[in-house]
PDB file of C-alpha atoms and ligand atoms in Angstrom:
ATOM      1  CA  MET A  27      18.236 -10.864   7.233  1.00 87.00           C
ATOM      2  CA  LEU A  28      14.965  -9.537   5.036  1.00 93.00           C
ATOM      3  CA  LEU A  29      12.400 -11.726   7.319  1.00 95.00           C
ATOM      4  CA  ASP A  30      13.632  -9.164  10.618  1.00 95.00           C
ATOM      5  CA  VAL A  31      12.074  -6.185   8.467  1.00 97.00           C
ATOM      6  CA  PHE A  32       9.192  -8.252   7.092  1.00 97.00           C
ATOM      7  CA  THR A  33       8.996  -9.412  11.016  1.00 96.00           C
ATOM      8  CA  THR A  34       8.796  -5.219  11.885  1.00 96.00           C
ATOM      9  CA  ARG A  35       6.471  -4.430   9.517  1.00 98.00           C
ATOM     10  CA  GLN A  36       3.232  -4.098  10.882  1.00 98.00           C
ATOM     11  CA  SER A  37       0.429  -1.277  10.108  1.00 98.00           C
ATOM     12  CA  VAL A  38       0.983   1.500  11.950  1.00 98.00           C
ATOM     13  CA  ARG A  39      -1.888   3.381  12.967  1.00 98.00           C
ATOM     14  CA  GLU A  40      -0.149   6.328  15.485  1.00 98.00           C
ATOM     15  CA  TYR A  41       2.073   8.042  14.061  1.00 98.00           C
ATOM     16  CA  SER A  42       4.636  10.627  15.779  1.00 98.00           C
ATOM     17  CA  ALA A  43       4.680  14.381  14.306  1.00 96.00           C
ATOM     18  CA  LYS A  44       8.417  13.914  13.183  1.00 97.00           C
ATOM     19  CA  PRO A  45       8.559  15.105   9.691  1.00 97.00           C
ATOM     20  CA  VAL A  46       9.663  11.960   7.080  1.00 98.00           C
ATOM     21  CA  GLU A  47      12.895  12.745   5.389  1.00 98.00           C
ATOM     22  CA  ARG A  48      12.355  13.294   1.638  1.00 97.00           C
ATOM     23  CA  GLU A  49      15.570  10.970   1.255  1.00 98.00           C
ATOM     24  CA  LYS A  50      13.960   8.349   3.036  1.00 98.00           C
ATOM     25  CA  ILE A  51      10.646   9.105   0.956  1.00 98.00           C
ATOM     26  CA  ALA A  52      13.147   8.549  -1.997  1.00 98.00           C
ATOM     27  CA  SER A  53      14.232   5.226  -1.175  1.00 98.00           C
ATOM     28  CA  CYS A  54      10.973   3.744  -0.363  1.00 98.00           C
ATOM     29  CA  ILE A  55      10.200   4.940  -3.838  1.00 98.00           C
ATOM     30  CA  GLU A  56      12.760   3.285  -4.968  1.00 98.00           C
ATOM     31  CA  ALA A  57      12.137   0.418  -3.485  1.00 98.00           C
ATOM     32  CA  ALA A  58       8.945   0.771  -5.640  1.00 98.00           C
ATOM     33  CA  ARG A  59      10.380   1.139  -8.879  1.00 98.00           C
ATOM     34  CA  LEU A  60      12.564  -1.935  -8.630  1.00 98.00           C
ATOM     35  CA  ALA A  61       9.202  -3.941  -7.921  1.00 98.00           C
ATOM     36  CA  PRO A  62       8.524  -6.910 -10.374  1.00 98.00           C
ATOM     37  CA  SER A  63       5.506  -6.507 -12.812  1.00 98.00           C
ATOM     38  CA  ALA A  64       3.994  -8.664 -15.409  1.00 98.00           C
ATOM     39  CA  CYS A  65       6.005  -7.732 -18.773  1.00 98.00           C
ATOM     40  CA  ASN A  66       7.516  -5.689 -16.714  1.00 98.00           C
ATOM     41  CA  SER A  67       4.739  -3.175 -17.508  1.00 98.00           C
ATOM     42  CA  GLN A  68       5.242  -1.354 -14.404  1.00 98.00           C
ATOM     43  CA  PRO A  69       1.691  -0.176 -14.128  1.00 98.00           C
ATOM     44  CA  TRP A  70       1.848   2.124 -11.140  1.00 98.00           C
ATOM     45  CA  LYS A  71       2.683   5.943  -9.920  1.00 98.00           C
ATOM     46  CA  ILE A  72       2.479   6.322  -6.353  1.00 98.00           C
ATOM     47  CA  ILE A  73       1.577   9.802  -5.529  1.00 98.00           C
ATOM     48  CA  VAL A  74       3.369  11.576  -1.992  1.00 98.00           C
ATOM     49  CA  ILE A  75       1.692  13.660  -0.454  1.00 98.00           C
ATOM     50  CA  ASP A  76       3.223  15.309   2.221  1.00 97.00           C
ATOM     51  CA  GLU A  77       2.396  19.405   2.182  1.00 97.00           C
ATOM     52  CA  PRO A  78       0.164  20.073   4.663  1.00 97.00           C
ATOM     53  CA  ALA A  79      -3.379  21.165   3.827  1.00 98.00           C
ATOM     54  CA  LEU A  80      -3.555  18.921   1.043  1.00 98.00           C
ATOM     55  CA  ARG A  81      -2.591  16.395   3.241  1.00 98.00           C
ATOM     56  CA  ASN A  82      -5.663  17.042   5.470  1.00 97.00           C
ATOM     57  CA  ARG A  83      -8.033  17.130   2.829  1.00 98.00           C
ATOM     58  CA  VAL A  84      -7.264  13.706   1.484  1.00 98.00           C
ATOM     59  CA  ALA A  85      -7.151  12.239   4.961  1.00 98.00           C
ATOM     60  CA  GLY A  86     -10.745  13.111   5.194  1.00 97.00           C
ATOM     61  CA  ALA A  87     -11.343  11.300   2.195  1.00 97.00           C
ATOM     62  CA  LEU A  88     -10.272   8.084   3.603  1.00 97.00           C
ATOM     63  CA  HIS A  89     -12.610   7.981   6.672  1.00 92.00           C
ATOM     64  CA  ASP A  90     -16.525   7.264   6.532  1.00 87.00           C
ATOM     65  CA  ALA A  91     -19.453   6.336   8.250  1.00 88.00           C
ATOM     66  CA  VAL A  92     -18.497   2.636   7.986  1.00 88.00           C
ATOM     67  CA  MET A  93     -15.217   3.041   8.325  1.00 84.00           C
ATOM     68  CA  LYS A  94     -14.289   5.136  11.144  1.00 90.00           C
ATOM     69  CA  GLY A  95     -11.503   3.150  12.713  1.00 92.00           C
ATOM     70  CA  ASN A  96      -9.319   4.623   9.335  1.00 95.00           C
ATOM     71  CA  ARG A  97      -9.977   8.741  10.875  1.00 96.00           C
ATOM     72  CA  PHE A  98      -6.130   7.872  12.139  1.00 97.00           C
ATOM     73  CA  ALA A  99      -5.357   8.921   8.482  1.00 97.00           C
ATOM     74  CA  LEU A 100      -6.073  12.385   9.955  1.00 97.00           C
ATOM     75  CA  ASP A 101      -2.941  12.687  12.066  1.00 97.00           C
ATOM     76  CA  VAL A 102      -0.264  11.277  10.238  1.00 98.00           C
ATOM     77  CA  PRO A 103       2.936  12.978   8.357  1.00 98.00           C
ATOM     78  CA  VAL A 104       2.585  11.706   5.072  1.00 98.00           C
ATOM     79  CA  LEU A 105      -0.251   9.847   2.858  1.00 98.00           C
ATOM     80  CA  VAL A 106       0.436   7.949  -0.181  1.00 98.00           C
ATOM     81  CA  ALA A 107      -1.828   6.904  -3.547  1.00 98.00           C
ATOM     82  CA  VAL A 108      -0.580   4.077  -5.308  1.00 98.00           C
ATOM     83  CA  VAL A 109      -2.507   4.858  -8.924  1.00 98.00           C
ATOM     84  CA  ALA A 110      -3.042   1.273 -11.169  1.00 98.00           C
ATOM     85  CA  GLU A 111      -1.665   2.562 -14.783  1.00 98.00           C
ATOM     86  CA  ARG A 112      -2.818   1.135 -17.635  1.00 97.00           C
ATOM     87  CA  SER A 113      -0.597  -1.590 -17.950  1.00 96.00           C
ATOM     88  CA  ASN A 114       1.714  -2.248 -21.457  1.00 96.00           C
ATOM     89  CA  PHE A 115       0.216  -3.918 -24.501  1.00 97.00           C
ATOM     90  CA  THR A 116       1.427  -8.006 -23.766  1.00 97.00           C
ATOM     91  CA  ALA A 117      -0.179  -7.570 -19.943  1.00 97.00           C
ATOM     92  CA  THR A 118      -3.222  -6.530 -20.988  1.00 96.00           C
ATOM     93  CA  VAL A 119      -3.758  -8.900 -23.615  1.00 97.00           C
ATOM     94  CA  GLY A 120      -2.606 -11.392 -20.952  1.00 96.00           C
ATOM     95  CA  GLY A 121      -4.588 -10.264 -18.185  1.00 97.00           C
ATOM     96  CA  LEU A 122      -7.460 -10.389 -20.449  1.00 97.00           C
ATOM     97  CA  LEU A 123      -7.007 -13.680 -22.010  1.00 97.00           C
ATOM     98  CA  LYS A 124      -6.125 -15.255 -18.208  1.00 97.00           C
ATOM     99  CA  ARG A 125      -8.868 -13.513 -16.357  1.00 97.00           C
ATOM    100  CA  LYS A 126      -6.159 -11.978 -13.910  1.00 97.00           C
ATOM    101  CA  PRO A 127      -5.951  -8.331 -13.157  1.00 97.00           C
ATOM    102  CA  PHE A 128      -2.081  -7.406 -13.912  1.00 98.00           C
ATOM    103  CA  ALA A 129      -2.175  -4.018 -13.316  1.00 98.00           C
ATOM    104  CA  TRP A 130      -3.681  -4.589  -9.849  1.00 98.00           C
ATOM    105  CA  ILE A 131      -1.580  -7.183  -8.599  1.00 98.00           C
ATOM    106  CA  ASP A 132       1.346  -4.743  -9.807  1.00 98.00           C
ATOM    107  CA  ALA A 133       0.594  -1.886  -8.041  1.00 98.00           C
ATOM    108  CA  ALA A 134       0.484  -3.994  -4.870  1.00 98.00           C
ATOM    109  CA  ILE A 135       3.468  -5.739  -5.026  1.00 98.00           C
ATOM    110  CA  ALA A 136       4.774  -1.969  -5.446  1.00 98.00           C
ATOM    111  CA  ALA A 137       2.813  -0.591  -2.628  1.00 98.00           C
ATOM    112  CA  GLU A 138       4.564  -3.960  -0.081  1.00 98.00           C
ATOM    113  CA  HIS A 139       7.902  -3.348  -1.634  1.00 98.00           C
ATOM    114  CA  PHE A 140       7.374   0.328  -0.907  1.00 98.00           C
ATOM    115  CA  CYS A 141       6.345  -0.439   2.899  1.00 98.00           C
ATOM    116  CA  LEU A 142       9.005  -2.375   3.248  1.00 98.00           C
ATOM    117  CA  GLN A 143      11.373  -0.133   2.755  1.00 98.00           C
ATOM    118  CA  ALA A 144       9.793   2.023   5.060  1.00 98.00           C
ATOM    119  CA  ALA A 145      10.150  -0.778   7.564  1.00 98.00           C
ATOM    120  CA  ALA A 146      14.158  -0.865   6.825  1.00 98.00           C
ATOM    121  CA  GLU A 147      14.621   3.096   7.418  1.00 98.00           C
ATOM    122  CA  GLY A 148      12.204   3.381  10.396  1.00 98.00           C
ATOM    123  CA  LEU A 149       9.156   4.268   9.453  1.00 98.00           C
ATOM    124  CA  GLY A 150       5.503   2.946   9.869  1.00 98.00           C
ATOM    125  CA  THR A 151       2.971   2.588   7.078  1.00 98.00           C
ATOM    126  CA  CYS A 152      -0.430   1.642   6.685  1.00 98.00           C
ATOM    127  CA  MET A 153      -2.159  -0.125   3.427  1.00 98.00           C
ATOM    128  CA  ILE A 154      -5.925   1.552   3.230  1.00 98.00           C
ATOM    129  CA  GLY A 155      -7.908  -0.057   1.203  1.00 97.00           C
ATOM    130  CA  TRP A 156     -11.488   1.684   2.401  1.00 96.00           C
ATOM    131  CA  PHE A 157     -11.416   4.747   1.122  1.00 97.00           C
ATOM    132  CA  SER A 158     -13.888   7.453  -1.323  1.00 97.00           C
ATOM    133  CA  GLU A 159     -11.057   6.899  -4.471  1.00 98.00           C
ATOM    134  CA  GLY A 160     -13.826   9.089  -5.887  1.00 98.00           C
ATOM    135  CA  LYS A 161     -12.275  12.158  -3.925  1.00 98.00           C
ATOM    136  CA  VAL A 162      -8.752  11.129  -3.722  1.00 98.00           C
ATOM    137  CA  LYS A 163      -8.695  10.888  -7.473  1.00 98.00           C
ATOM    138  CA  LYS A 164     -10.326  14.857  -7.897  1.00 98.00           C
ATOM    139  CA  LEU A 165      -8.335  15.928  -4.668  1.00 98.00           C
ATOM    140  CA  LEU A 166      -5.184  14.456  -6.590  1.00 98.00           C
ATOM    141  CA  GLY A 167      -6.316  15.384 -10.298  1.00 98.00           C
ATOM    142  CA  ILE A 168      -5.970  11.173 -11.254  1.00 98.00           C
ATOM    143  CA  PRO A 169      -7.365  11.178 -14.388  1.00 97.00           C
ATOM    144  CA  ARG A 170     -10.769   9.571 -14.338  1.00 96.00           C
ATOM    145  CA  LEU A 171     -10.123   6.505 -16.264  1.00 95.00           C
ATOM    146  CA  ARG A 172      -7.511   5.618 -13.791  1.00 98.00           C
ATOM    147  CA  ARG A 173      -8.025   3.881 -11.033  1.00 98.00           C
ATOM    148  CA  VAL A 174      -6.593   3.807  -6.570  1.00 98.00           C
ATOM    149  CA  PRO A 175      -6.498   0.675  -5.343  1.00 98.00           C
ATOM    150  CA  LEU A 176      -4.314   1.398  -2.385  1.00 98.00           C
ATOM    151  CA  MET A 177      -3.497   4.556  -0.569  1.00 98.00           C
ATOM    152  CA  LEU A 178      -0.723   4.162   2.255  1.00 98.00           C
ATOM    153  CA  THR A 179      -0.129   6.308   5.530  1.00 98.00           C
ATOM    154  CA  LEU A 180       3.408   7.020   6.492  1.00 98.00           C
ATOM    155  CA  GLY A 181       5.577   8.460   8.948  1.00 98.00           C
ATOM    156  CA  TYR A 182       7.242   7.499  12.233  1.00 98.00           C
ATOM    157  CA  PRO A 183       5.832   5.309  14.599  1.00 98.00           C
ATOM    158  CA  ALA A 184       4.341   6.721  17.718  1.00 98.00           C
ATOM    159  CA  THR A 185       5.622   3.832  19.814  1.00 97.00           C
ATOM    160  CA  ALA A 186       8.660   0.929  19.209  1.00 95.00           C
ATOM    161  CA  HIS A 187       5.966  -1.323  20.162  1.00 97.00           C
ATOM    162  CA  LEU A 188       5.797  -4.418  18.374  1.00 97.00           C
ATOM    163  CA  ARG A 189       2.371  -6.333  18.698  1.00 97.00           C
ATOM    164  CA  ASN A 190       1.809 -10.072  17.632  1.00 96.00           C
ATOM    165  CA  LYS A 191       1.797 -10.884  14.108  1.00 95.00           C
ATOM    166  CA  VAL A 192      -1.882 -12.566  14.357  1.00 97.00           C
ATOM    167  CA  ARG A 193      -1.748 -15.272  11.341  1.00 97.00           C
ATOM    168  CA  LYS A 194      -2.334 -18.393  10.026  1.00 96.00           C
ATOM    169  CA  PRO A 195      -0.546 -21.436  11.011  1.00 96.00           C
ATOM    170  CA  VAL A 196       2.081 -22.517   8.333  1.00 95.00           C
ATOM    171  CA  GLU A 197       0.671 -25.447   7.807  1.00 93.00           C
ATOM    172  CA  GLU A 198      -2.751 -24.114   6.931  1.00 93.00           C
ATOM    173  CA  MET A 199      -1.129 -21.570   4.334  1.00 94.00           C
ATOM    174  CA  SER A 200       1.127 -23.236   2.463  1.00 94.00           C
ATOM    175  CA  GLY A 201       2.245 -26.918   1.254  1.00 93.00           C
ATOM    176  CA  PHE A 202       4.002 -28.831  -0.683  1.00 94.00           C
ATOM    177  CA  ASN A 203       3.371 -30.623  -3.685  1.00 94.00           C
ATOM    178  CA  ARG A 204      -0.357 -30.922  -3.939  1.00 92.00           C
ATOM    179  CA  TYR A 205      -3.830 -28.589  -2.555  1.00 92.00           C
ATOM    180  CA  SER A 206      -4.505 -29.907   0.502  1.00 83.00           C
ATOM    181  CA  GLY A 207      -6.888 -28.703   3.777  1.00 73.00           C
ATOM    182  CA  ILE A 208     -10.148 -27.705   2.015  1.00 60.00           C
ATOM    183  CA  ARG A 209     -12.544 -27.088   4.517  1.00 55.00           C
TER     184      ARG A 209
HETATM  185  C1  LIG B 319      -5.524  -4.863   0.627  1.00 60.87           C
HETATM  186  C2  LIG B 319      -5.335  -4.187   1.949  1.00 60.87           C
HETATM  187  C3  LIG B 319      -6.177  -2.846   2.448  1.00 60.87           C
HETATM  188  C4  LIG B 319      -5.934  -2.509   4.336  1.00 60.87           C
HETATM  189  N1  LIG B 319      -7.376  -1.552   4.149  1.00 60.87           N
HETATM  190  C5  LIG B 319      -6.591  -1.416   5.587  1.00 60.87           C
HETATM  191  C6  LIG B 319      -7.764   0.048   6.087  1.00 60.87           C
HETATM  192  O1  LIG B 319      -9.183   0.397   4.940  1.00 60.87           O
HETATM  193  N2  LIG B 319      -7.458   0.217   6.919  1.00 60.87           N
HETATM  194  C7  LIG B 319      -6.495  -0.079   7.568  1.00 60.87           C
HETATM  195  O2  LIG B 319      -6.892   0.140   8.931  1.00 60.87           O
HETATM  196  N3  LIG B 319      -6.067  -0.938   8.318  1.00 60.87           N
HETATM  197  C8  LIG B 319      -6.028  -1.784   6.147  1.00 60.87           C
HETATM  198  N4  LIG B 319      -5.335  -2.896   6.428  1.00 60.87           N
HETATM  199  C9  LIG B 319      -3.814  -3.543   6.852  1.00 60.87           C
HETATM  200  C10 LIG B 319      -4.646  -4.637   7.495  1.00 60.87           C
HETATM  201  O3  LIG B 319      -6.025  -4.381   8.414  1.00 60.87           O
HETATM  202  C11 LIG B 319      -3.343  -5.484   7.902  1.00 60.87           C
HETATM  203  O4  LIG B 319      -2.327  -5.494   6.659  1.00 60.87           O
HETATM  204  C12 LIG B 319      -3.750  -6.915   8.663  1.00 60.87           C
HETATM  205  O5  LIG B 319      -4.276  -6.187   9.470  1.00 60.87           O
HETATM  206  C13 LIG B 319      -2.509  -7.499   9.086  1.00 60.87           C
HETATM  207  O6  LIG B 319      -1.698  -6.618  10.272  1.00 60.87           O
HETATM  208  P1  LIG B 319      -0.225  -5.887   9.763  1.00 60.87           P
HETATM  209  O7  LIG B 319      -0.459  -4.928   8.766  1.00 60.87           O
HETATM  210  O8  LIG B 319       0.123  -5.294  11.507  1.00 60.87           O
HETATM  211  O9  LIG B 319       0.213  -7.210  10.151  1.00 60.87           O
HETATM  212  C14 LIG B 319      -4.806  -3.187   5.061  1.00 60.87           C
HETATM  213  C15 LIG B 319      -4.179  -4.191   4.982  1.00 60.87           C
HETATM  214  C16 LIG B 319      -4.300  -4.549   2.818  1.00 60.87           C
HETATM  215  C17 LIG B 319      -3.420  -5.612   2.921  1.00 60.87           C
END
């Protein structure tokens, strides 16, 4: 059941040193490739960083004095940069008219596809939104005009422990037929 995958996916911040097989990474990339996008624009590029020296340098860009918590990335087997590319013409015009950042929405959906496939493969991931985008772009040769909405960590979790999911109750986050519950 797909819901089982949603339940087992959790942000993993402690990894085993076991290398991640390229075939498993390829299946995660394929999951991202199949993601939906505005006007089928597919405005993302997934850059996998598994070369140890480069990975260590990129990991160094994922934490700073404010976000010390992201230091866990220093011990992650694989890092992934999710690059937001330019949307195609129709999605760009649509996004401007409707004031919606379709490229970022699309890239985030692709990132979640990647993470869910990773969970199905027994791998752990964590999305990272707080990092030095400038340093990451420089290290990976990402063009100046591109943006990097998210980095992902990827590897085998150090433990099989599943944390309790802390989530809003269903009646607070959903409803039928009308918006309710303004607070
Ligand atoms: C857009 C986004 C940015 C995030 N940035 C970070 C981050 O910089 N560091 C981190 O440790 N976790 C980060 N997370 C992970 C969230 O903290 C996590 O998804 C949330 O607490 C729910 O926990 P779960 O993923 O284990 O279900 C991010 C998640 C998202 C979706």
